Amino acid sequence: MKITQGWLEGAQILNSPHCDPRPANTDIRLLVIHNISLPPAQFESPATGHSYISDLFMGKLDPTVHPYFAEIHQLRVSAHCLIKRDGQVCQFVPFEQRAWHAGVSVFQGVPACNDYSIGIELEGTDNIAYTDAQYSTLVRLTQSIMQTYPSISLGRIVGHNDIAPGRKTDPGVAFDWAKLRTKVSL
């Protein structure tokens, strides 16, 4: 995987309106792993080709499709990338821009993690195992991110739960941190 001017080559690109410039002279130094499924605990079917996650990140989620969507359709959220269950990547925000993924957050005493982090969403839930295809893609993507943004080290790859404890639980107990760290460092 190669990153050129903030974009991952080969990813499906959807330009989310839910982003803005990072503060001037910001060193991108944190990678945050999340999970998402819409509706909750339901995964996109390749047969339908429709992604409610993409709709949310693009500001186009139809509140009439599912009762849960009526609660969240007006959220202005995004991530840099989404890794689907089959390992495919969709990029919503260039890495050089600030995606709106972390919310109220702090890492090592520094608040506002969106300012200096990259957010990667995995299609999944806290309690359902992620797929081998997702891990394979996440490892390659993480290695590319670390090469492009050398301030991101293994110690600066965290879960949403780590930067928003008590508020967020993702990527959850189903996420295999040892697997990711071991394969990234190879």
Backbone as a ProteinNet text record, in pm:
[ID]
protein_1_A
[PRIMARY]
MKITQGWLEGAQILNSPHCDPRPANTDIRLLVIHNISLPPAQFESPATGHSYISDLFMGKLDPTVHPYFAEIHQLRVSAHCLIKRDGQVCQFVPFEQRAWHAGVSVFQGVPACNDYSIGIELEGTDNIAYTDAQYSTLVRLTQSIMQTYPSISLGRIVGHNDIAPGRKTDPGVAFDWAKLRTKVSL
[TERTIARY]
84.8	0	88.3	46.3	123.9	32.5	85	12.1	76.7	-5.6	41.6	-43.9	19.1	-48.9	-169.7	-153.2	-257.1	-362	-351.9	-451.2	-388.1	-461.7	-417	-446.7	-343.8	-362.7	-438.4	-537	-615.8	-738.9	-752.8	-872.1	-988.7	-1109.5	-1227.9	-1229.8	-1241.9	-1238.6	-1378.2	-1420.6	-1543.7	-1506.4	-1516.7	-1476.5	-1583.9	-1559.7	-1655.5	-1649.7	-1765.6	-1765.2	-1730.9	-1722.3	-1700.2	-1551.1	-1482	-1340	-1302.8	-1182.5	-1132.2	-980.3	-914.9	-768.7	-721.6	-607.9	-545.2	-486.1	-464.4	-395.1	-258.2	-213.2	-86.4	28.4	117.5	239.3	212.4	101.2	67.1	144.5	207.6	276.7	175.2	147.9	56	130.3	80.4	159.4	79.6	-42.5	-125.5	-216.2	-232.7	-326.1	-430.3	-557	-667.1	-750.5	-770.1	-849.6	-989.3	-1089.8	-1230.5	-1303.6	-1430.3	-1519.4	-1653	-1724	-1856.5	-1934.4	-2062.3	-2154.5	-2289.4	-2352.2	-2482.4	-2574	-2694.1	-2737	-2642.9	-2649.5	-2558.7	-2559	-2435.7	-2411.3	-2458.9	-2485.7	-2519.1	-2412.3	-2368.4	-2260.5	-2311.9	-2238.3	-2271.9	-2269.4	-2365.7	-2371	-2310.3	-2205.4	-2148.9	-2252.7	-2355	-2458	-2537.4	-2562.9	-2640	-2554.5	-2426.4	-2338	-2368.8	-2457.8	-2494.5	-2424.6	-2372.5	-2302	-2363.9	-2429.6	-2484.5	-2373	-2259.9	-2145.7	-2100.1	-2085.5	-2047.2	-2150.2	-2276.9	-2382.3	-2365.8	-2335.3	-2316	-2198.7	-2084.9	-1965.6	-1979.1	-2071.4	-2094.2	-2208.2	-2273.6	-2385.1	-2512.9	-2528.6	-2643.3	-2723.5	-2711.6	-2782.8	-2931.9	-3012.2	-3157.5	-3217.6	-3277.4	-3330.5	-3452.5	-3512	-3632.6	-3602.5	-3477.8	-3442	-3440.6	-3398.9	-3387.1	-3409	-3475.8	-3500.4	-3372.4	-3262.7	-3136.4	-3085.4	-3109.6	-3061.7	-3129.2	-3252.9	-3322.3	-3249.1	-3178.4	-3103.7	-2969.8	-2910.7	-2772.5	-2754.4	-2858.1	-2840.2	-2783.8	-2798.6	-2749	-2608.7	-2546.7	-2409.5	-2316.7	-2220.4	-2118.3	-1989.6	-1972.6	-1857.7	-1794.2	-1669.5	-1598.2	-1478.3	-1412.8	-1284.2	-1200.1	-1071.3	-988.2	-1020.7	-1025.5	-1050.3	-1145.3	-1213.4	-1296.4	-1243.1	-1219.9	-1182.5	-1303.5	-1358.2	-1478.8	-1443.7	-1545.3	-1525.3	-1443.2	-1452.7	-1377.2	-1236.7	-1198.5	-1065.1	-1052.5	-1158.7	-1152.9	-1148.9	-1080.1	-1063.3	-1138.8	-1208.3	-1271	-1208.9	-1161	-1103.2	-1197.2	-1224.3	-1318.5	-1251	-1134	-1064.8	-916.1	-850.3	-706.2	-635.3	-527.9	-458	-406.3	-383.4	-332.7	-440.8	-568	-679.9	-721.9	-798.6	-851.3	-988.3	-996.6	-1125.4	-1188.3	-1318.1	-1390.5	-1429.7	-1332	-1351.1	-1335.6	-1256.9	-1220.8	-1313.8	-1374	-1457.4	-1374	-1437.2	-1366.1	-1265.1	-1137.7	-1033.9	-903.6	-816.5	-685.8	-587.8	-465	-358.5	-234.6	-186.6	-67.6	-76.3	-194.1	-214.9	-244.8	-244.7	-272	-414.4	-502	-641.7	-658.7	-782.4	-822.5	-743.9	-756.1	-679.8	-706.1	-823.5	-848.9	-742.5	-689.1	-590.9	-467	-423.2	-293.4	-299.3	-420.1	-432.4	-494.3	-478.2	-545	-644.2	-766.2	-870.2	-903.2	-891.8	-925.2	-1042	-1149.9	-1267.1	-1260.4	-1290	-1308.9	-1457.3	-1511.7	-1651.4	-1661.4	-1725.5	-1733.2	-1796.4	-1787.8	-1839.7	-1736.6	-1757.7	-1665.4	-1651.7	-1759.3	-1764.2	-1766.1	-1759.7	-1757.6	-1618.3	-1557.8	-1421.6	-1411.5	-1300.7	-1271.4	-1217.6	-1224.7	-1186.5	-1035.8	-984.7	-843.7	-815.1	-909.7	-891.7	-877.1	-953.3	-941.3	-804.5	-758.5	-626.4	-517.3	-526.1	-425.7	-419.5	-534.8	-539.5	-493.4	-537.3	-498	-346.8	-286.1	-140.4	-70.4	-108.5	-44.1	-68.9	-190.7	-222.7	-142.9	-136.1	-61.1	86.4	143.9	284.4	305.3	214.3	224.7	211.5	118	99.6	225.4	282.7	403	522	531.5	639.2	619.3	494.5	464.2	465.9	424.7	416.7	501	634.6	725.3	708.8	632.1	606.2	509.3	442.5	352.9	436.2	448.6	520.8	420.4	467.1	376.4	308.6	378.1	321	220.5	209.2	115.2	4.7	-22.8	-137.5	-229.5	-347.1	-435.8	-578.7	-660.8	-803.3	-875.5	-994.9	-1078.1	-1100	-1111.8	-1130.5	-1012.4	-893.3	-774.4	-772.2	-830.6	-827	-957.4	-1059.5	-1189.2	-1242.7	-1163.8	-1206.7	-1335.9	-1420.7	-1549.2	-1655.2	-1613.2	-1706.7	-1713.2	-1601.5	-1594.5	-1532.1	-1571.3	-1520.5	-1451.8	-1460.6	-1405.8	-1253.6	-1187.2	-1237.9	-1287.4	-1279.9	-1343.8	-1258.1	-1319.1	-1249.3	-1222.7	-1293.2	-1272.9	-1148.6	-1094	-978	-850.2	-769.3	-646.1	-526.9	-497	-386.4	-252.1	-230.9	-103.5	-83.2	-186.8	-178.9	-138.6	-203.1	-170.7	-26.3	11.6	145.1	255.5	233.1	333.2	351.6	242.3	251.8	300.9	266.3	311.9	463.6	517.1	660.5	747.4	686.4	766.3	831.3
-118.5	0	123.4	220.2	343	463.1	559.4	683	794.8	863.2	973.6	1096.5	1201.6	1327.6	1305.6	1217.2	1194.2	1092.5	1036.9	940	803	699.5	562.2	513.3	479.5	430.4	298.2	284.4	162.6	158.5	253.8	258.9	319.4	280.1	349.2	485.8	591.4	726.8	786.4	830.9	906.8	1028.1	1145.6	1267.3	1310.4	1285.6	1325.3	1475.9	1537.5	1678.6	1699.4	1591.3	1599.6	1591.8	1698.3	1710.6	1857.6	1889.9	2025.6	2022.5	2136.4	2137.7	2110.5	2043.8	2027.2	2162.4	2181.9	2304.7	2314.7	2436.3	2458.5	2385.2	2330.5	2263.5	2145	2076.4	1960.8	1838.6	1771.7	1646	1532.8	1458.1	1344.6	1235	1200	1114.8	1008.8	980.6	883.4	813.6	683.3	604.6	547	575.1	531.3	428.4	311.9	203.9	208	202.7	207.6	86.1	71.5	-19.3	49.2	1.5	54.2	-50.9	-57.2	-138.6	-68.6	-66.4	-1.1	-86.2	-115.6	-99.6	-175.2	-145.8	-210.7	-363	-418.5	-563.3	-624.7	-542.9	-592.9	-543.7	-633.8	-600	-583.6	-503	-477.1	-607.9	-623.7	-740.3	-702.5	-774.2	-744.3	-755	-835.5	-853.8	-724.6	-649	-525.6	-410.9	-411.6	-303.6	-171.6	-172.5	-48.7	-42.2	74.3	91.5	204.9	168.4	270.3	344.7	278.5	345.5	460.3	432.1	538	650	612.9	714.7	804.8	745.7	824.9	920.3	868.7	951.3	1057.3	1036.3	1133.4	1230.4	1211	1297.6	1268	1141.2	1104.1	988	961.5	848.2	878.5	791.5	808.7	766.1	858.4	824.4	733.9	712.5	630.4	482.4	448.1	310.8	218.6	270.9	190	282.2	235.5	322.7	383.8	308.7	361.3	478.9	474.7	581.5	714.9	709.3	832.7	902.7	825.8	882.1	942.3	890.1	928.8	999.7	1009.8	1057.3	1198.6	1278.6	1415.8	1432.6	1322.4	1331.3	1373.2	1453.7	1495.2	1425.8	1304.6	1222.1	1165.3	1127.1	1063.7	990.1	917.2	856.6	872.4	853.1	857.5	738.8	619.3	498.1	404.1	323.6	213.7	86.2	-15.5	-146.4	-237	-279.5	-362.7	-506.7	-587.5	-727.1	-807.2	-771.8	-844.6	-788	-688.3	-630.3	-511.4	-476.7	-360.6	-232.2	-132.5	-4.5	104.2	184.8	305.4	422	522.8	640.2	758.5	823.7	935.4	1071.2	1073.4	1198.3	1175.9	1268.7	1252.3	1259.5	1185	1178.2	1314	1402.7	1536.4	1624.8	1587.1	1662.9	1602.5	1676.2	1629.6	1565.4	1434.4	1363.7	1378.9	1362.7	1382.2	1246.4	1175.7	1038.4	1019.5	1100.6	1074	1140.4	1251.4	1323.2	1375.4	1389.7	1434.2	1325	1361	1259.2	1320.5	1232.9	1277.1	1160.3	1189.8	1089	1147.4	1078.9	1120.7	1267.6	1306	1441.2	1545.7	1508.1	1604	1581.2	1681.1	1664.7	1680.7	1665.3	1689.3	1601	1470.4	1375.1	1388	1434.9	1453	1541.8	1636.9	1730.1	1659.7	1552.3	1491.4	1340.6	1289	1143.8	1108.1	981.4	918.8	819.2	819	728.2	621.7	495.8	381.9	307.6	294.6	218.7	77.4	-20.6	-157.9	-186.7	-241.7	-281.1	-397.6	-373.8	-477.4	-425.8	-509.1	-476	-516.6	-472.8	-505.1	-655.1	-731.9	-871.7	-975.3	-933.3	-1027.2	-1021.4	-1137.7	-1143.3	-1069.6	-999.5	-934.9	-1041.1	-1015.1	-1115.6	-1111.7	-1223.6	-1229.2	-1126	-1107.2	-1006.9	-867.2	-837	-705.9	-688.9	-791.7	-782.5	-765.8	-842.1	-833.3	-691.5	-634.8	-498.5	-398.4	-414.3	-321.5	-322.3	-438.5	-447.5	-370.3	-396	-327.4	-176.3	-137.9	4.5	69.5	4.6	58.6	74.6	-23.2	-13.5	104.7	125.1	239.4	371.7	376.7	498.1	526.6	424.2	443.6	488.8	442	486	631.2	668.2	803.5	904.2	860.6	947.5	884.2	904.1	830.9	861.5	963.1	987.3	885	807.9	701.4	575.1	532.5	410.8	309.3	188.1	86.9	137.8	215.4	270.1	381.3	424.8	531	478.1	349.3	285.9	241.9	302.5	282.2	258.1	212.8	199.8	326.8	343.2	457	456.4	336.9	323.7	379.9	378.9	428.2	580.2	648.5	795	857.9	774.6	821.5	718.6	686.5	582.1	620.5	520.2	543.3	592.5	645	694.2	599.9	538.4	449.6	316	209.6	75.5	10.7	73	10.9	28.4	-67.5	-173.7	-297	-296.7	-401.2	-522.9	-613.5	-734.7	-830.5	-817.8	-906.9	-870	-751.3	-708.3	-769.2	-828.3	-896.9	-802	-729.4	-633	-701	-817.4	-887.8	-925.4	-970.1	-1006.2	-885.9	-772.1	-651.8	-608.3	-596.5	-546.5	-638	-769	-865.9	-855.9	-852.1	-849.9	-716.1	-605.8	-474.8	-465.1	-523.5	-509.7	-605.6	-695.6	-788.2	-717.6
0	0	0	-76.8	-88.6	-64.6	8.8	37.5	-43.6	-122.6	-204.8	-177.1	-131.3	-100	-9.3	89.2	188.4	149.5	28.7	-18.1	-33.6	3.6	-8.5	-149.1	-222.8	-358.9	-356.1	-443.5	-454.4	-365.5	-275.2	-189.1	-266.6	-228.5	-279.7	-212.2	-288.4	-234.2	-232	-114.4	-96	-11.4	-67	4.1	103.2	230.8	334.4	356.8	376.8	413.4	561.1	636	780.2	812.9	775.1	802.6	790	831.4	816.2	827.9	804.1	813.1	956.6	966.8	1098.1	1139.9	1269.6	1311.7	1241.6	1217.3	1147.2	1216.8	1137	1184.4	1276.2	1254.7	1336.7	1290.3	1385.4	1359.8	1378.2	1272.5	1282.4	1356.9	1477.4	1566.5	1641.2	1597	1666.5	1565.5	1582.2	1501.9	1595.9	1567.9	1653.5	1577.8	1640.4	1583.4	1645.5	1560	1599.8	1543	1582.5	1510.1	1489.6	1388	1357.8	1280.4	1307	1227.3	1227.5	1113.3	1099.1	1012.6	1066.4	1205.2	1300.2	1429.3	1524	1509.2	1504.6	1494.3	1363.5	1263.7	1130	1033.6	946	854.8	713.1	638.7	499.1	420.2	335.8	248.1	113.7	71.1	-61.1	-172.7	-151.4	-254	-277.4	-170	-185.6	-234.3	-197.5	-237.8	-169.9	-70.3	-1.1	134	166.7	293	374.7	482.4	572.1	644.6	664.8	727.5	637.1	509.9	415.7	415.7	419.3	424	546.1	661.9	783.8	766.6	720.4	707	598.1	505.8	398.5	431.6	546.5	584.6	509.4	464.4	381.5	439.1	567.1	627.4	634.5	578.5	574.1	708.2	782.7	915	911.1	795.2	786	762.5	734.3	700.4	821.5	937.2	1058.6	1178.8	1285.1	1400.9	1459.6	1459.8	1513.5	1430.6	1301	1214.1	1246.8	1295.9	1334.5	1448.7	1532.1	1645.1	1602.9	1495.3	1463.5	1329.3	1248.9	1111.4	1100.9	1204.8	1198	1255.8	1299.8	1349.1	1236.5	1269.9	1173.7	1213.6	1162.9	1198.1	1071.4	1084.5	974.2	1032.1	947.8	978.5	853.9	867.9	748.3	658.8	718.9	640.2	713.4	634.5	682.1	618.1	699.6	646.8	663.5	550.4	550.5	587.9	610.2	652.8	552.3	423.4	321.3	299.8	379.8	371.2	279.3	208.3	120.4	203	147.7	216.9	142.7	220.4	169.9	246.9	175.3	241.1	225	336.7	340	353.3	416.2	445.6	416.4	347	327.8	463.5	477.4	606.2	651.5	558.5	592.4	656	639.9	697.2	831.6	906.5	1035	1012.3	1035.2	1033.3	1171.5	1178.8	1304.4	1361.2	1418.9	1464.7	1614.5	1680.7	1820.5	1921.7	1886.7	1982.1	2098.3	2213.3	2333	2367.1	2364.8	2376.4	2426.6	2480.8	2527.5	2517	2473	2468.1	2533.5	2635	2709.8	2750.2	2800.3	2850.7	2745.3	2617.9	2510.1	2459.7	2477.5	2435.2	2284.7	2240.6	2100.7	2003.5	2020.9	1939.9	1790.6	1750.7	1607.2	1542.2	1618.9	1563.9	1511	1577.6	1546.6	1520	1495.8	1476.8	1342.2	1309.2	1195.9	1254.2	1205.3	1253.5	1151.5	1193.6	1108	1171.3	1097.5	1141.7	1084.3	1166.6	1122.1	1126.4	1019.2	1023.5	1121.1	1233.7	1335.9	1463.1	1564.8	1697.1	1802	1923.4	2032.4	2055.2	2030.9	2073	1961.3	1836.6	1724.1	1661.5	1642.1	1588.3	1454.7	1438.7	1311.6	1215.8	1086.7	987.3	960.6	911.5	871.4	763.2	672.1	566.1	625.5	731.4	794.9	860.2	931.3	993.6	888.1	780.8	674.6	618.2	587.9	535	639.2	763.5	869.5	889.8	886	902.6	790.1	666.5	553	557.9	590.8	600.8	713.9	827.8	941.8	906.3	839.9	799.2	704.9	612.8	520.6	595.2	688	768.1	849.2	910.5	991.4	906.5	783.2	694	652.9	626.8	581	695.3	813	931.5	1042.3	1038.6	1128.2	1276.8	1313.6	1456.4	1514.1	1427.3	1473.4	1491.2	1616.1	1651.9	1705.4	1734.9	1791.7	1918.1	1998.5	2121.3	2098.4	1974.4	1939.1	1848.3	1863.5	1797.3	1910.2	1917.4	2031.3	1985.5	2078.1	2053.4	2094.2	2041.2	2080.1	2231.6	2287.8	2432.5	2511	2453.5	2523.3	2533.2	2437.2	2436.4	2484.9	2502.8	2554.1	2653.9	2758.1	2852.4	2924.5	2942	3006.6	2910.3	2797.1	2695.4	2575.7	2541.4	2426.1	2465.7	2396	2425.8	2305.5	2190	2069.3	2060.1	1998	1912.4	1987.2	2119	2198.3	2226.8	2303.9	2347.7	2233.1	2124	2009.2	1928.8	1952.5	1874.6	1931.3	1844.1	1883.5	1867	1975.2	1972	1948.4	2008.9	1991.6	1845	1780	1637.8	1554.6	1578.5	1502.1	1527.4	1653.8	1687.1	1635.1	1647.2	1600.3	1449.2	1376.4	1229.6	1176.8	1242.7	1198.7	1214.3	1319.7	1347.1	1265.3	1185.9	1103.5	986.5
[MASK]
++++++++++++++++++++++++++++++++++++++++++++++++++++++++++++++++++++++++++++++++++++++++++++++++++++++++++++++++++++++++++++++++++++++++++++++++++++++++++++++++++++++++++++++++++++++++++

